[in-house]
PDB file of N, CA and C in Angstrom:
ATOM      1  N   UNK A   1      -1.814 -23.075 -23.321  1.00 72.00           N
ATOM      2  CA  UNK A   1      -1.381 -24.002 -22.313  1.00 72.00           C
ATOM      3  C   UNK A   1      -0.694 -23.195 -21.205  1.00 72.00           C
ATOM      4  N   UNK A   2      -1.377 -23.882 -20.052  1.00 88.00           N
ATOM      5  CA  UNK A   2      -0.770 -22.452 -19.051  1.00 88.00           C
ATOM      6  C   UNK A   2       0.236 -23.664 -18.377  1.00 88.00           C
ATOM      7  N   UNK A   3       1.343 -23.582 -18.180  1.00 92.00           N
ATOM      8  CA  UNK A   3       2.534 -24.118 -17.478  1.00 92.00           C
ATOM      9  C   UNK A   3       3.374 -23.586 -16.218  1.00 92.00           C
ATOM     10  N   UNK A   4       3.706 -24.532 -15.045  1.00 92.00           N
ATOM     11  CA  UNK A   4       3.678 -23.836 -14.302  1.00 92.00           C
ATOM     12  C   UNK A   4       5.513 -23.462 -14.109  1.00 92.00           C
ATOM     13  N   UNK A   5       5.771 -22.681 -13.124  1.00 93.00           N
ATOM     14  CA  UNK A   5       7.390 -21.960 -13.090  1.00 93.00           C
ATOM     15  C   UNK A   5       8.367 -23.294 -13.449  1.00 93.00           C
ATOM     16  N   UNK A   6       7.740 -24.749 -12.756  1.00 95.00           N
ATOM     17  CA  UNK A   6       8.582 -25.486 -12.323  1.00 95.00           C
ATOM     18  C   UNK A   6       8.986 -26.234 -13.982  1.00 95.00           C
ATOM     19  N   UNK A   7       8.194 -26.173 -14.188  1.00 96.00           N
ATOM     20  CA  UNK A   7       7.540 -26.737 -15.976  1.00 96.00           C
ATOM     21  C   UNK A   7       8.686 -25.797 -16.409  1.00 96.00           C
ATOM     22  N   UNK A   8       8.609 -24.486 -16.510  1.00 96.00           N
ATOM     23  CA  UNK A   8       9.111 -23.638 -17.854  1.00 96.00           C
ATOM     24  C   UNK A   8      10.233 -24.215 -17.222  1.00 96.00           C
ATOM     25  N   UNK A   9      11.122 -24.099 -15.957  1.00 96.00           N
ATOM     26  CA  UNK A   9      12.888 -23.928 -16.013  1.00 96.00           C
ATOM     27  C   UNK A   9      13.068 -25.166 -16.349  1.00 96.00           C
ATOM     28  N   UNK A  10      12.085 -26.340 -16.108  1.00 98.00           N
ATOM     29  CA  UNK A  10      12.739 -27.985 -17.054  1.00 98.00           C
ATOM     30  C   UNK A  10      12.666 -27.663 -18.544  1.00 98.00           C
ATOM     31  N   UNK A  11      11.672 -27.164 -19.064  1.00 97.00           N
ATOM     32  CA  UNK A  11      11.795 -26.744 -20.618  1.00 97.00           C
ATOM     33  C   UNK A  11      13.180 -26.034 -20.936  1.00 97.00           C
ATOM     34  N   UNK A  12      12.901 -25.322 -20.331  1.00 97.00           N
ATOM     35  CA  UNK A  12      14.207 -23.962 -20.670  1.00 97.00           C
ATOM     36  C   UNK A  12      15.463 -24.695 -21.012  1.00 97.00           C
ATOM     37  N   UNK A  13      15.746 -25.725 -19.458  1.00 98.00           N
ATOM     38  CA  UNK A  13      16.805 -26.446 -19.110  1.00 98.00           C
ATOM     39  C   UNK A  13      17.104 -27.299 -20.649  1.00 98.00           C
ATOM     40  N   UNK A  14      15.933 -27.494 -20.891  1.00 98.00           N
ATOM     41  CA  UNK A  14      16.482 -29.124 -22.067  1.00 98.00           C
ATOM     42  C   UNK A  14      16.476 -28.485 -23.364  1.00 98.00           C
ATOM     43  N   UNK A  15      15.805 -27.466 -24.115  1.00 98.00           N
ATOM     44  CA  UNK A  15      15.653 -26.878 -24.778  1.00 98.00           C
ATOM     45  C   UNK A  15      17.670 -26.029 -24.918  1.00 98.00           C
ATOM     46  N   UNK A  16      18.204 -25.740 -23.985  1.00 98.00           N
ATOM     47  CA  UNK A  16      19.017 -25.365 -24.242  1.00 98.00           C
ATOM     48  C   UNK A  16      20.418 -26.587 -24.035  1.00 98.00           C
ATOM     49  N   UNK A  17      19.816 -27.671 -23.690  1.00 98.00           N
ATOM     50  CA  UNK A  17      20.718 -28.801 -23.873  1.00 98.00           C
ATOM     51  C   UNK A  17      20.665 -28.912 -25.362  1.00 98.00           C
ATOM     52  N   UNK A  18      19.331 -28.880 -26.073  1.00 98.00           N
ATOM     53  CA  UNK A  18      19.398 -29.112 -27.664  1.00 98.00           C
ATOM     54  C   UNK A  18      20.369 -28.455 -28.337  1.00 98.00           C
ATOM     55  N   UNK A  19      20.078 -26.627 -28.344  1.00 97.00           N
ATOM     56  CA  UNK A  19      21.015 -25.936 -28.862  1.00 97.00           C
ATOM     57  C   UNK A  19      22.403 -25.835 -28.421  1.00 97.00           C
ATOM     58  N   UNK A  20      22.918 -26.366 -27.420  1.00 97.00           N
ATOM     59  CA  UNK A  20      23.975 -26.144 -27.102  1.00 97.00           C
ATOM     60  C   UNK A  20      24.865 -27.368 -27.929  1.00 97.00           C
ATOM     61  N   UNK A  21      23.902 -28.832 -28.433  1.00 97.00           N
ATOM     62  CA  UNK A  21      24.241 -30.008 -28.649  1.00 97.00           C
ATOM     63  C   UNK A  21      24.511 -29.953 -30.490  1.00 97.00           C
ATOM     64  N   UNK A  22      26.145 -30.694 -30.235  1.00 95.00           N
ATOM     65  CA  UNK A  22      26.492 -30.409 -31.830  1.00 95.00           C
ATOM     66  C   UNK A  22      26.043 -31.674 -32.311  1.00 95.00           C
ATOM     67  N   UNK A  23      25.314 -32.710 -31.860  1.00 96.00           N
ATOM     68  CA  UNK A  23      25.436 -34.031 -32.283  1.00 96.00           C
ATOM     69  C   UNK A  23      23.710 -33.787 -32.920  1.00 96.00           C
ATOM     70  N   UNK A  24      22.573 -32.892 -32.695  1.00 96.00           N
ATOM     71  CA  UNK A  24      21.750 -32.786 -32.953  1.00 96.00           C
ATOM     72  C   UNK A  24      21.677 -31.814 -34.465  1.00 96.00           C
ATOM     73  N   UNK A  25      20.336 -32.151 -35.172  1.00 96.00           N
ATOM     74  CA  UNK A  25      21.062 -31.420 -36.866  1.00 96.00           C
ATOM     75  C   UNK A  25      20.440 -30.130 -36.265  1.00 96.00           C
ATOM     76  N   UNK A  26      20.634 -28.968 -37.465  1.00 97.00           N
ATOM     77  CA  UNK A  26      20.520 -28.046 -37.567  1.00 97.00           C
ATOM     78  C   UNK A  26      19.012 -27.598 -37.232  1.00 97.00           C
ATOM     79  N   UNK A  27      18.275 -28.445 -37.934  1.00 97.00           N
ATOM     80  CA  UNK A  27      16.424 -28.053 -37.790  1.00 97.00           C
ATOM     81  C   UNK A  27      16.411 -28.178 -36.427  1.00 97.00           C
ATOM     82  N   UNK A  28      16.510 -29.443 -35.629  1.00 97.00           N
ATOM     83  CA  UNK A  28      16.715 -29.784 -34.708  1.00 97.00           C
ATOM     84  C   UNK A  28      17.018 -28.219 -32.999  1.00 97.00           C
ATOM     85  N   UNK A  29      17.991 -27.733 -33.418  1.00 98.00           N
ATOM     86  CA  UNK A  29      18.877 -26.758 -32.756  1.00 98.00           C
ATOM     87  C   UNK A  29      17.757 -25.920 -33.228  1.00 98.00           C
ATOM     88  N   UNK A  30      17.288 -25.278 -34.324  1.00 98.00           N
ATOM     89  CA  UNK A  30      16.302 -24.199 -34.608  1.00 98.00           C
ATOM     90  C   UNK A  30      14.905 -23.932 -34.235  1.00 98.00           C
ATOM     91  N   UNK A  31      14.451 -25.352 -33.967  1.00 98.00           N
ATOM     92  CA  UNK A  31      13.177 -24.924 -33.309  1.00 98.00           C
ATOM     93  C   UNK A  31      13.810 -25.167 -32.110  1.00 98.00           C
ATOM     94  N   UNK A  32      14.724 -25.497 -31.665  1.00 98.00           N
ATOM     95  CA  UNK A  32      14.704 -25.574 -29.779  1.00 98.00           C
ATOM     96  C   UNK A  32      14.786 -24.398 -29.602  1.00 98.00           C
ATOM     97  N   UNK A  33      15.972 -23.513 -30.422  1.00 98.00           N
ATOM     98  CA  UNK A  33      16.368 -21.867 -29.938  1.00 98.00           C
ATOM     99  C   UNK A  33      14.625 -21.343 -30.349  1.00 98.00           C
ATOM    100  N   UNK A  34      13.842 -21.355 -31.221  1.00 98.00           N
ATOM    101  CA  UNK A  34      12.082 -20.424 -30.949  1.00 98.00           C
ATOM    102  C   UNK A  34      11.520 -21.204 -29.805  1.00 98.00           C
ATOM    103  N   UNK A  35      11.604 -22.014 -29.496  1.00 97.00           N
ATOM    104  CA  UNK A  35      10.539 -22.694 -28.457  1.00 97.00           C
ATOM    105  C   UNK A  35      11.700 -22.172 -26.851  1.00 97.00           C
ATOM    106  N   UNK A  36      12.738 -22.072 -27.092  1.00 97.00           N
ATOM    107  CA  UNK A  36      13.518 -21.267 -25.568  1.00 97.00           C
ATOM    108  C   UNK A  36      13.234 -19.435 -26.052  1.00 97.00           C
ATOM    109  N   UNK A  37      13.448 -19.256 -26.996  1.00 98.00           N
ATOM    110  CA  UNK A  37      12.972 -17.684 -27.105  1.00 98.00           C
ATOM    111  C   UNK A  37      11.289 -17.499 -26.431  1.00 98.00           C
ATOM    112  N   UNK A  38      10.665 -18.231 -26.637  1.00 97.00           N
ATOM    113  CA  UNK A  38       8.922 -18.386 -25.909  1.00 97.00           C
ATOM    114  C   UNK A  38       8.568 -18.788 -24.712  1.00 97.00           C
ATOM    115  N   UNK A  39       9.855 -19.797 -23.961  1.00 97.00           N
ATOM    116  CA  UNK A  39      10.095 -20.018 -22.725  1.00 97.00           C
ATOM    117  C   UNK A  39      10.634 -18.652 -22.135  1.00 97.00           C
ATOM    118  N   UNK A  40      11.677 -17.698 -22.372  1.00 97.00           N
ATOM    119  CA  UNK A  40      12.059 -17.324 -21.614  1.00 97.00           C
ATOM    120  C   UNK A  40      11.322 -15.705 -21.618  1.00 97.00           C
ATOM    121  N   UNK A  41      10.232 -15.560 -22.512  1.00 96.00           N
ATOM    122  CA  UNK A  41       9.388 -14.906 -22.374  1.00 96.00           C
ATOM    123  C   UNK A  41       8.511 -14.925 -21.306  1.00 96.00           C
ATOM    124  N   UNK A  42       7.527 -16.178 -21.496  1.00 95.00           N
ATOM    125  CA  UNK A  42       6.905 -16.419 -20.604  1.00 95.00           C
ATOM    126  C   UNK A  42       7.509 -16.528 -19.137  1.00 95.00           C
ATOM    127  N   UNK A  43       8.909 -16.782 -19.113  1.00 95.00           N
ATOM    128  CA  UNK A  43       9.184 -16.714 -17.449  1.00 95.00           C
ATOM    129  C   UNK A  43       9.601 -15.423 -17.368  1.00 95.00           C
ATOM    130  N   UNK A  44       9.758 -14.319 -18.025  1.00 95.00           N
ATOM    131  CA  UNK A  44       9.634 -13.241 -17.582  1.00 95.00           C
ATOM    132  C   UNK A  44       8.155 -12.672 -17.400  1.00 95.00           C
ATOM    133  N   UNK A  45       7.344 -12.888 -18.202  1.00 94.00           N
ATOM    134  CA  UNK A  45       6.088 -12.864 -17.537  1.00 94.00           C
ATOM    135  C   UNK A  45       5.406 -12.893 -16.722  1.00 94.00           C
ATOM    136  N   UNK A  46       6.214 -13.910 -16.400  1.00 91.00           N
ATOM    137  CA  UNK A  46       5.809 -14.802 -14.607  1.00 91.00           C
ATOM    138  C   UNK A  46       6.181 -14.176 -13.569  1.00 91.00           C
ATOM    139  N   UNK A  47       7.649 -13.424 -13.634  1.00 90.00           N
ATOM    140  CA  UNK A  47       9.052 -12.998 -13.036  1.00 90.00           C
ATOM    141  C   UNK A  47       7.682 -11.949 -12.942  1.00 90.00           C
ATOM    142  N   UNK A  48       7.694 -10.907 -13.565  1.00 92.00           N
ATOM    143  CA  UNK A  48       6.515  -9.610 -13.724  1.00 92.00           C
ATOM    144  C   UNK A  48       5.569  -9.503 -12.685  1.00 92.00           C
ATOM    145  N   UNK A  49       4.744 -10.452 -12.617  1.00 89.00           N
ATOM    146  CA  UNK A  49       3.061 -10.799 -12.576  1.00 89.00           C
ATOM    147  C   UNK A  49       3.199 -11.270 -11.237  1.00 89.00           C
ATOM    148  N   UNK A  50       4.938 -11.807 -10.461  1.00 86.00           N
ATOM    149  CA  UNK A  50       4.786 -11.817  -9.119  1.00 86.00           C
ATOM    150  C   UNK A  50       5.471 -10.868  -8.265  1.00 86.00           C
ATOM    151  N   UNK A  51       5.890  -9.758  -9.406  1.00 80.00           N
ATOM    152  CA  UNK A  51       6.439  -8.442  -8.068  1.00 80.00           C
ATOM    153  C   UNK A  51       5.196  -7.082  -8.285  1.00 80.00           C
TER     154      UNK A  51
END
């Protein structure tokens, strides 16, 4: 799935509302922190591929 810059920083954004959130359980917080570890890959990718 190719997503575009504007896409990843709303992901990024909410993804780290999860983990930051104590009211959410533990599983919850754990896949948000792998799915923001894969976001903030890919926007370095991006970051890369436009200098």
């Amino acid at each position: 799935m190719d997503l575009t810059l504007r896409q990843l920083v709303f992901l990024e954004h909410e993804m780290e509302k999860i983990v930051d959130s104590k009211d959410r359980d533990s599983e919850d917080r754990s896949h948000a922190s792998s799915v923001l570890e894969r976001i903030e890959e890919e926007l370095q990718r991006k970051k890369e591929q436009q200098n």
